[in-house]
XYZ file of C-alpha atoms in Angstrom:
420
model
C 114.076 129.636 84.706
C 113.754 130.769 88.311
C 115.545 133.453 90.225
C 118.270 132.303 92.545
C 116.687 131.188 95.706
C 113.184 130.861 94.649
C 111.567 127.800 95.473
C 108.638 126.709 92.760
C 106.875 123.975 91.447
C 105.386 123.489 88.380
C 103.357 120.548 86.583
C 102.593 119.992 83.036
C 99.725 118.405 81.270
C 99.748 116.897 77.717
C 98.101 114.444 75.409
C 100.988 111.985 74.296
C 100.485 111.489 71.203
C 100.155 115.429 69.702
C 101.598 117.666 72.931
C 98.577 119.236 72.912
C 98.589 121.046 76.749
C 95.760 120.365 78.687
C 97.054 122.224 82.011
C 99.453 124.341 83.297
C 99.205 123.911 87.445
C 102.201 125.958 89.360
C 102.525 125.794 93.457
C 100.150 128.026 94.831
C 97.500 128.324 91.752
C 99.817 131.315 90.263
C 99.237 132.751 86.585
C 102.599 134.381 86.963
C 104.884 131.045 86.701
C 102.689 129.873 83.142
C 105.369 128.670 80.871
C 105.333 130.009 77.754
C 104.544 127.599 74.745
C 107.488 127.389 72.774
C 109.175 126.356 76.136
C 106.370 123.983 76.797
C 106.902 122.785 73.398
C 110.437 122.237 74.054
C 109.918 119.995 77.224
C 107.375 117.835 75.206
C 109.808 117.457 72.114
C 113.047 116.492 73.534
C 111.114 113.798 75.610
C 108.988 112.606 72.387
C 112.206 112.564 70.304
C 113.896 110.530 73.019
C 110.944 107.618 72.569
C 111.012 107.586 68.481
C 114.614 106.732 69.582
C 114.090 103.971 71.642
C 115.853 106.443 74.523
C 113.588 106.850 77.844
C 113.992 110.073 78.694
C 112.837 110.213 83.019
C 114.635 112.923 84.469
C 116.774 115.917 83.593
C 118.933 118.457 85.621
C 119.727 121.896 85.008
C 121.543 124.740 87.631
C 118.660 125.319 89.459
C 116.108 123.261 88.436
C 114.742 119.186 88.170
C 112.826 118.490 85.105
C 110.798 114.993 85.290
C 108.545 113.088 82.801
C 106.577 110.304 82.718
C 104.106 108.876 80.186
C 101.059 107.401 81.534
C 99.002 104.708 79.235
C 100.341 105.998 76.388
C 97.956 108.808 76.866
C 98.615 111.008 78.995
C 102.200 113.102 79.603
C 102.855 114.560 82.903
C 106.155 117.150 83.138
C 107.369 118.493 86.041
C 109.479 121.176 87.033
C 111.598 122.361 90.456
C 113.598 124.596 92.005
C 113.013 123.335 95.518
C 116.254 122.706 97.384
C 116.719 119.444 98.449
C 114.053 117.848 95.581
C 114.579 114.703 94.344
C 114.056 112.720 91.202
C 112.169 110.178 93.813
C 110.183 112.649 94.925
C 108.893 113.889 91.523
C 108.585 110.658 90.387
C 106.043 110.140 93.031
C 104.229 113.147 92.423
C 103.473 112.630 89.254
C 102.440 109.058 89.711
C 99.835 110.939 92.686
C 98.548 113.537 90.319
C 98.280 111.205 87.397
C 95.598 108.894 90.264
C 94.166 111.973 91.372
C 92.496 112.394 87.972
C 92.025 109.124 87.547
C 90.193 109.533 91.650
C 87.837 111.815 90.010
C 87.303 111.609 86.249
C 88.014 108.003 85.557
C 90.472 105.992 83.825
C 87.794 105.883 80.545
C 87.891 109.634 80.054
C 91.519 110.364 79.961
C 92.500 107.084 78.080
C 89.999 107.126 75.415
C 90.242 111.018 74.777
C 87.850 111.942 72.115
C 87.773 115.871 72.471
C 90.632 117.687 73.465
C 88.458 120.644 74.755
C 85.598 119.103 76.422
C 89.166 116.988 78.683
C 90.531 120.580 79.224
C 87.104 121.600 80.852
C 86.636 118.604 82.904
C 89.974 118.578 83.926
C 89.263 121.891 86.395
C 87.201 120.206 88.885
C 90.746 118.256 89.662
C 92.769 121.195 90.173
C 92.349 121.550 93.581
C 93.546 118.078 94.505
C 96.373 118.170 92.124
C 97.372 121.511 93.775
C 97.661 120.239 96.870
C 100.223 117.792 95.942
C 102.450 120.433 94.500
C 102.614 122.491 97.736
C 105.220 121.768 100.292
C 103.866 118.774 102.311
C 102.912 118.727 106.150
C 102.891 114.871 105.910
C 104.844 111.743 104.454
C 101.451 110.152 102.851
C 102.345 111.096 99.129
C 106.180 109.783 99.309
C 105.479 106.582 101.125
C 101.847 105.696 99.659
C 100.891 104.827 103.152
C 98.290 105.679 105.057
C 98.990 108.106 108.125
C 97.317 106.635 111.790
C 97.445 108.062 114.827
C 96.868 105.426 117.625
C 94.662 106.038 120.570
C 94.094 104.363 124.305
C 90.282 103.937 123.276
C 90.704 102.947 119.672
C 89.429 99.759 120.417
C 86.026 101.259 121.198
C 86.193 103.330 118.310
C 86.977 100.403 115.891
C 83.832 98.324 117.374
C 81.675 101.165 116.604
C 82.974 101.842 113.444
C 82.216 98.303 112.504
C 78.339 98.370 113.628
C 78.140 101.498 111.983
C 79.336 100.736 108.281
C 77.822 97.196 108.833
C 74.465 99.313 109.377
C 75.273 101.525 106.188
C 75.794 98.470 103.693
C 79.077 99.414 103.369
C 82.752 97.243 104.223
C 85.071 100.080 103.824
C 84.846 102.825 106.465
C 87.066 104.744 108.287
C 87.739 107.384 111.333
C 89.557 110.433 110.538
C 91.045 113.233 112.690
C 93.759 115.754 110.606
C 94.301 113.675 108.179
C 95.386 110.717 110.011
C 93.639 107.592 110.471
C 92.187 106.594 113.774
C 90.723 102.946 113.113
C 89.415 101.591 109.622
C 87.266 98.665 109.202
C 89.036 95.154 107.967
C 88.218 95.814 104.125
C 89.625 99.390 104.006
C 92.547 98.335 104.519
C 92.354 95.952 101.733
C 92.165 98.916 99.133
C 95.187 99.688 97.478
C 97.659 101.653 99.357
C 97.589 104.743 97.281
C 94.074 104.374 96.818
C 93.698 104.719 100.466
C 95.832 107.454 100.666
C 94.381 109.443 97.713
C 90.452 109.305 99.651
C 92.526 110.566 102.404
C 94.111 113.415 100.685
C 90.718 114.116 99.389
C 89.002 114.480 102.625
C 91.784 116.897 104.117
C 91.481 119.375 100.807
C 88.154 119.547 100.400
C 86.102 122.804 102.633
C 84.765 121.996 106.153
C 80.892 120.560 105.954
C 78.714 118.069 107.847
C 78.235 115.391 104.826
C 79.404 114.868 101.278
C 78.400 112.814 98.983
C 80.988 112.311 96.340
C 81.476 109.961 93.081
C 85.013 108.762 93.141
C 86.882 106.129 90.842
C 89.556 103.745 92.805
C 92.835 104.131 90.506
C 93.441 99.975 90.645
C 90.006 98.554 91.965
C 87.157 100.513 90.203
C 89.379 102.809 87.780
C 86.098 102.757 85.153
C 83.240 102.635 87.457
C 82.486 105.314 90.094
C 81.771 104.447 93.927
C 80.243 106.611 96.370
C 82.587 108.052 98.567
C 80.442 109.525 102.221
C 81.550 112.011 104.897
C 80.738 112.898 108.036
C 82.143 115.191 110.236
C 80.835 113.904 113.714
C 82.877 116.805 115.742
C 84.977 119.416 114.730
C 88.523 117.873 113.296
C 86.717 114.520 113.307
C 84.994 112.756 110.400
C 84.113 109.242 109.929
C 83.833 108.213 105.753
C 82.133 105.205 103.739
C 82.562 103.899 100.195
C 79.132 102.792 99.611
C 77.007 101.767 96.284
C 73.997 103.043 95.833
C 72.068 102.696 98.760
C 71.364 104.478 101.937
C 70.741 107.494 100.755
C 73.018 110.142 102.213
C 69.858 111.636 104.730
C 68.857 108.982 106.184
C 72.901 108.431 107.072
C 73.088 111.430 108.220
C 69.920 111.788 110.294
C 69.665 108.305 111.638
C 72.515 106.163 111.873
C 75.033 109.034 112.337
C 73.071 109.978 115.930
C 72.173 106.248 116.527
C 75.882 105.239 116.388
C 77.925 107.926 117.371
C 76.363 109.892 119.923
C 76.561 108.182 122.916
C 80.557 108.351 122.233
C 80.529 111.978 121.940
C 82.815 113.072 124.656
C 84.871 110.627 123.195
C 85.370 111.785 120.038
C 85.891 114.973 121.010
C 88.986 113.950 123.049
C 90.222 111.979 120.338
C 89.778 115.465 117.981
C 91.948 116.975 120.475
C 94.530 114.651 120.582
C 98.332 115.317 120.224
C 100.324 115.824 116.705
C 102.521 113.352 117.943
C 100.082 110.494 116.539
C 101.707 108.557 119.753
C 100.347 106.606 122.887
C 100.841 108.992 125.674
C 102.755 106.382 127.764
C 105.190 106.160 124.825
C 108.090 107.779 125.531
C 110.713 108.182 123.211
C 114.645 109.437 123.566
C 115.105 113.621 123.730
C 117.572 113.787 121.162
C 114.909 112.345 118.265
C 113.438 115.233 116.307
C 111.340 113.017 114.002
C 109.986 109.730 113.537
C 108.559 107.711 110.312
C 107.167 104.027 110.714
C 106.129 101.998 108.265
C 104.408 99.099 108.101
C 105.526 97.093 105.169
C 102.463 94.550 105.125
C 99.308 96.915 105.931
C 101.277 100.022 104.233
C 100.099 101.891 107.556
C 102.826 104.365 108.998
C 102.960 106.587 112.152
C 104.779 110.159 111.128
C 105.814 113.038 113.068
C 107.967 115.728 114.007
C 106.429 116.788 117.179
C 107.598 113.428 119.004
C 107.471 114.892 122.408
C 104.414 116.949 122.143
C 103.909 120.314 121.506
C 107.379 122.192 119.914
C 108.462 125.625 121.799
C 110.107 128.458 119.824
C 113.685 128.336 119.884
C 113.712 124.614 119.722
C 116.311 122.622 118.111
C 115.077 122.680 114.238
C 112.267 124.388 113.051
C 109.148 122.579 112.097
C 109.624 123.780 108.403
C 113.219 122.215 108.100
C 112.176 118.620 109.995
C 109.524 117.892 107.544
C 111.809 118.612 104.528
C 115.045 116.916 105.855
C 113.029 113.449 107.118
C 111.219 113.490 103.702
C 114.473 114.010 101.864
C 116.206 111.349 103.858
C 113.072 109.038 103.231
C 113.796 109.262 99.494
C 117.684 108.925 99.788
C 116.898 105.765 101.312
C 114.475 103.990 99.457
C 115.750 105.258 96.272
C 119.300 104.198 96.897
C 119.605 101.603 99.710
C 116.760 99.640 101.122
C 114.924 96.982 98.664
C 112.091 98.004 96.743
C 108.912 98.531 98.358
C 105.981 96.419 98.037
C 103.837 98.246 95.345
C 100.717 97.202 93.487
C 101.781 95.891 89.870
C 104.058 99.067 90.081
C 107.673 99.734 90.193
C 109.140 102.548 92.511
C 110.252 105.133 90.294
C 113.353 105.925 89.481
C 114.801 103.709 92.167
C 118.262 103.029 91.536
C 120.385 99.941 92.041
C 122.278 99.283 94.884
C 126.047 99.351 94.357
C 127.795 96.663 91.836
C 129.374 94.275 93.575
C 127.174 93.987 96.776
C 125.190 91.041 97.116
C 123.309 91.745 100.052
C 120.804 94.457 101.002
C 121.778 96.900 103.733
C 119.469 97.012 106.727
C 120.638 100.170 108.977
C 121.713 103.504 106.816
C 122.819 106.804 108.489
C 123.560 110.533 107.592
C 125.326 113.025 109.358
C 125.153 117.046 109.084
C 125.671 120.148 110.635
C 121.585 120.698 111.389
C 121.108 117.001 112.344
C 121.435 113.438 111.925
C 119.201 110.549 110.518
C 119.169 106.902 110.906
C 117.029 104.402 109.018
C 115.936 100.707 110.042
C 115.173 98.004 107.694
C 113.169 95.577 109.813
C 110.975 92.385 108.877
C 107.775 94.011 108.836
C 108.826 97.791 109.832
C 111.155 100.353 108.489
C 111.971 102.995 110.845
C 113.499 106.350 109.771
C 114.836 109.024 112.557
C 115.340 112.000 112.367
C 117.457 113.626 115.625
C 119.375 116.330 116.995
C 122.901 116.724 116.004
C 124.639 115.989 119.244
C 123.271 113.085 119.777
C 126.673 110.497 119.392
C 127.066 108.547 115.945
C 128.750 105.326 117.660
C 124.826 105.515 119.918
C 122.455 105.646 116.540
C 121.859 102.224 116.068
C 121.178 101.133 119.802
C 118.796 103.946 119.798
C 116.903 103.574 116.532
C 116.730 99.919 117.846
C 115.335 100.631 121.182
C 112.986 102.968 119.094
C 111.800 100.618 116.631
C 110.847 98.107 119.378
C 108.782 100.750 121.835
C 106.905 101.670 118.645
C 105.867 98.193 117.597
C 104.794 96.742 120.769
C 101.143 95.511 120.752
C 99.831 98.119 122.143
C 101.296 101.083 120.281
C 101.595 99.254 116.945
C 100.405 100.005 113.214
């Protein structure tokens, strides 16, 4: 389907009970990678012939390429398609179950369920091409694989967090939160109550959508509000720093913007700033973590919070160990070969983990510490009581030594001062 060595995505829309396509998305909007229909056609009719067999057909394989579907309320068919080395069925699993939300996020459960013309769908369908696109291009984060929300912790988050609280208290709202690159500086008590991919979906949103001061946008929650829309507020208080609000509907957006906005968050202004400027490590400053670690995902199991990155010591010089490119795509990968395989299932919302497999027959117990060796590097994972912990670190760094270091690790990064 793809020339050797190309790496493409592409995603499939249909109606579930005809096939009719509603959208054809491919990585990087191109017109050139539009599947023809009889192929299309294809796709749809070995999966629907599957079902009137009782046979559920998930996940296919060819040379060079990872074919995935998955039927959504009986309504809606999502088909996906890769060539991207080191993919997974995992992986496309969960991005389907994120696009699938993502039009939910922004259309509503009602519309796509209840579909009562094809045509008028296909049309409303484009204002969520944007969003969807962004899931199908390589990803800078962890967010859509874990359904966690991404945090960065500060020294002064404390101050932020109190002034978060007086300000969505002052906007009628319980669910606010401060945002700086995507990753989540302090959140008021109720936002973290949300769902966990409904969290991470208004974050998504915020980090596609074009640079402005204030937005005032009508969003659906996938589980909490899937039929009726809230208002979803931004506000970018400093350059690479916005603080957003799920509201009803009062204050009006204006009156946000041109009272409370200054009343609240001015006098922190140097502040905020400083926290705009703050490392891509998403770390304390005083933590200090081992040189040979490359990359570090935790997650917290309760909250669904998670710290991610692979700049652990700061900035990253050419000619390091590992480009930035490869660390992101070998910790994600090694994410999904864990959960999918190994460590027990996560704690989802009335949803199961797709396509996790069972452990091995005959093993009673779960594992808690996993490991993978190389050439380019090694990785060690960390099932913990409240925290997993997956490393990613340079390749000389001794086998027998993993564990006592992805201990030490997990224990800096969960004190109570650095913890998520």
């Amino acid at each position: 389907m793809w020339e050797e060595g190309e790496d493409s995505v592409i995603l499939l829309c249909l109606t579930a009970s005809s096939g009719v396509p509603l959208y054809c998305r491919s990585r990087g909007g191109s017109v050139k990678q539009q599947l023809p229909f009889s192929v299309i056609g294809s796709l749809n009719g070995v999966h629907m012939f599957g079902s009137n067999l009782d046979v559920m057909l998930t996940a296919a394989c060819t040379e060079n390429t990872r074919v995935v579907w998955k039927v959504f309320h009986n309504s809606i068919t999502l088909i996906v398609l890769s060539s991207d080395e080191g993919t997974s069925d995992f992986s496309l699993g969960k991005l389907l179950e994120n696009v699938f939300s993502a039009m939910v996020l922004v259309l509503g459960l009602e519309e796509l369920v209840n579909t009562r013309n094809v045509e008028r769908l296909k049309k409303d369908l484009k204002a969520c091409y944007k969003l969807i696109d962004s899931f199908l291009e390589p990803s800078k984060c962890s967010a859509d694989l874990t359904q966690c929300v991404e945090c960065a912790v500060m020294p002064s988050r404390a101050i932020l967090q109190e002034c978060l609280e007086a300000f969505a208290s002052a906007a009628e709202s319980r669910f606010g939160s401060l945002l700086t690159g995507g990753h989540v500086l302090c959140a008021t008590e109720q936002w973290w109550q949300l769902a966990a991919q409904e969290a991470m979906l208004l974050m998504w949103l915020v980090r596609t959508l074009p640079p402005h001061t204030s937005r005032d946008l009508p969003v659906y929650l996938p589980h909490g509000s899937p039929t009726v829309p809230h208002r979803f507020l931004t506000f970018q208080l400093v350059p690479g720093l916005e603080v957003v609000l799920l509201c009803g509907p009062s204050p009006s957006l204006q009156f946000l913007a041109d009272e409370l906005v200054k009343q609240f968050w001015q006098p922190l202004l140097d502040l905020l700033k400083a926290s705009a400027r703050a490392s891509p490590r998403c770390l304390l400053p005083s933590t200090s973590l081992a040189p040979g670690i490359l990359g570090v995902l935790l997650i917290n199991q309760d909250q669904r919070k998670s710290l991610f990155t692979v700049q652990p010591h700061g900035t990253w010089a050419e000619g390091s160990e590992m480009p930035l490119k490869n660390r992101l795509c070998a910790l994600r990968s090694f994410y999904a070969l864990v959960i999918s395989l190994y460590f027990p299932s996560e704690k989802s919302e009335g949803t199961t983990v797709p396509l996790q497999e069972e452990f091995q027959a005959g093993f009673s117990h779960h594992p808690q510490h996993c490991y993978v060796v190389s050439a380019t590097h090694k990785a060690y994972a960390v099932q913990g009581r409240r925290h997993q912990l997956f490393l990613l670190l340079k390749p000389d760094v001794p086998t027998f030594a993993l564990r006592s270091l992805a201990t030490s690790t997990l224990q800096a990064l969960t004190t109570e001062d650095s913890a998520i």
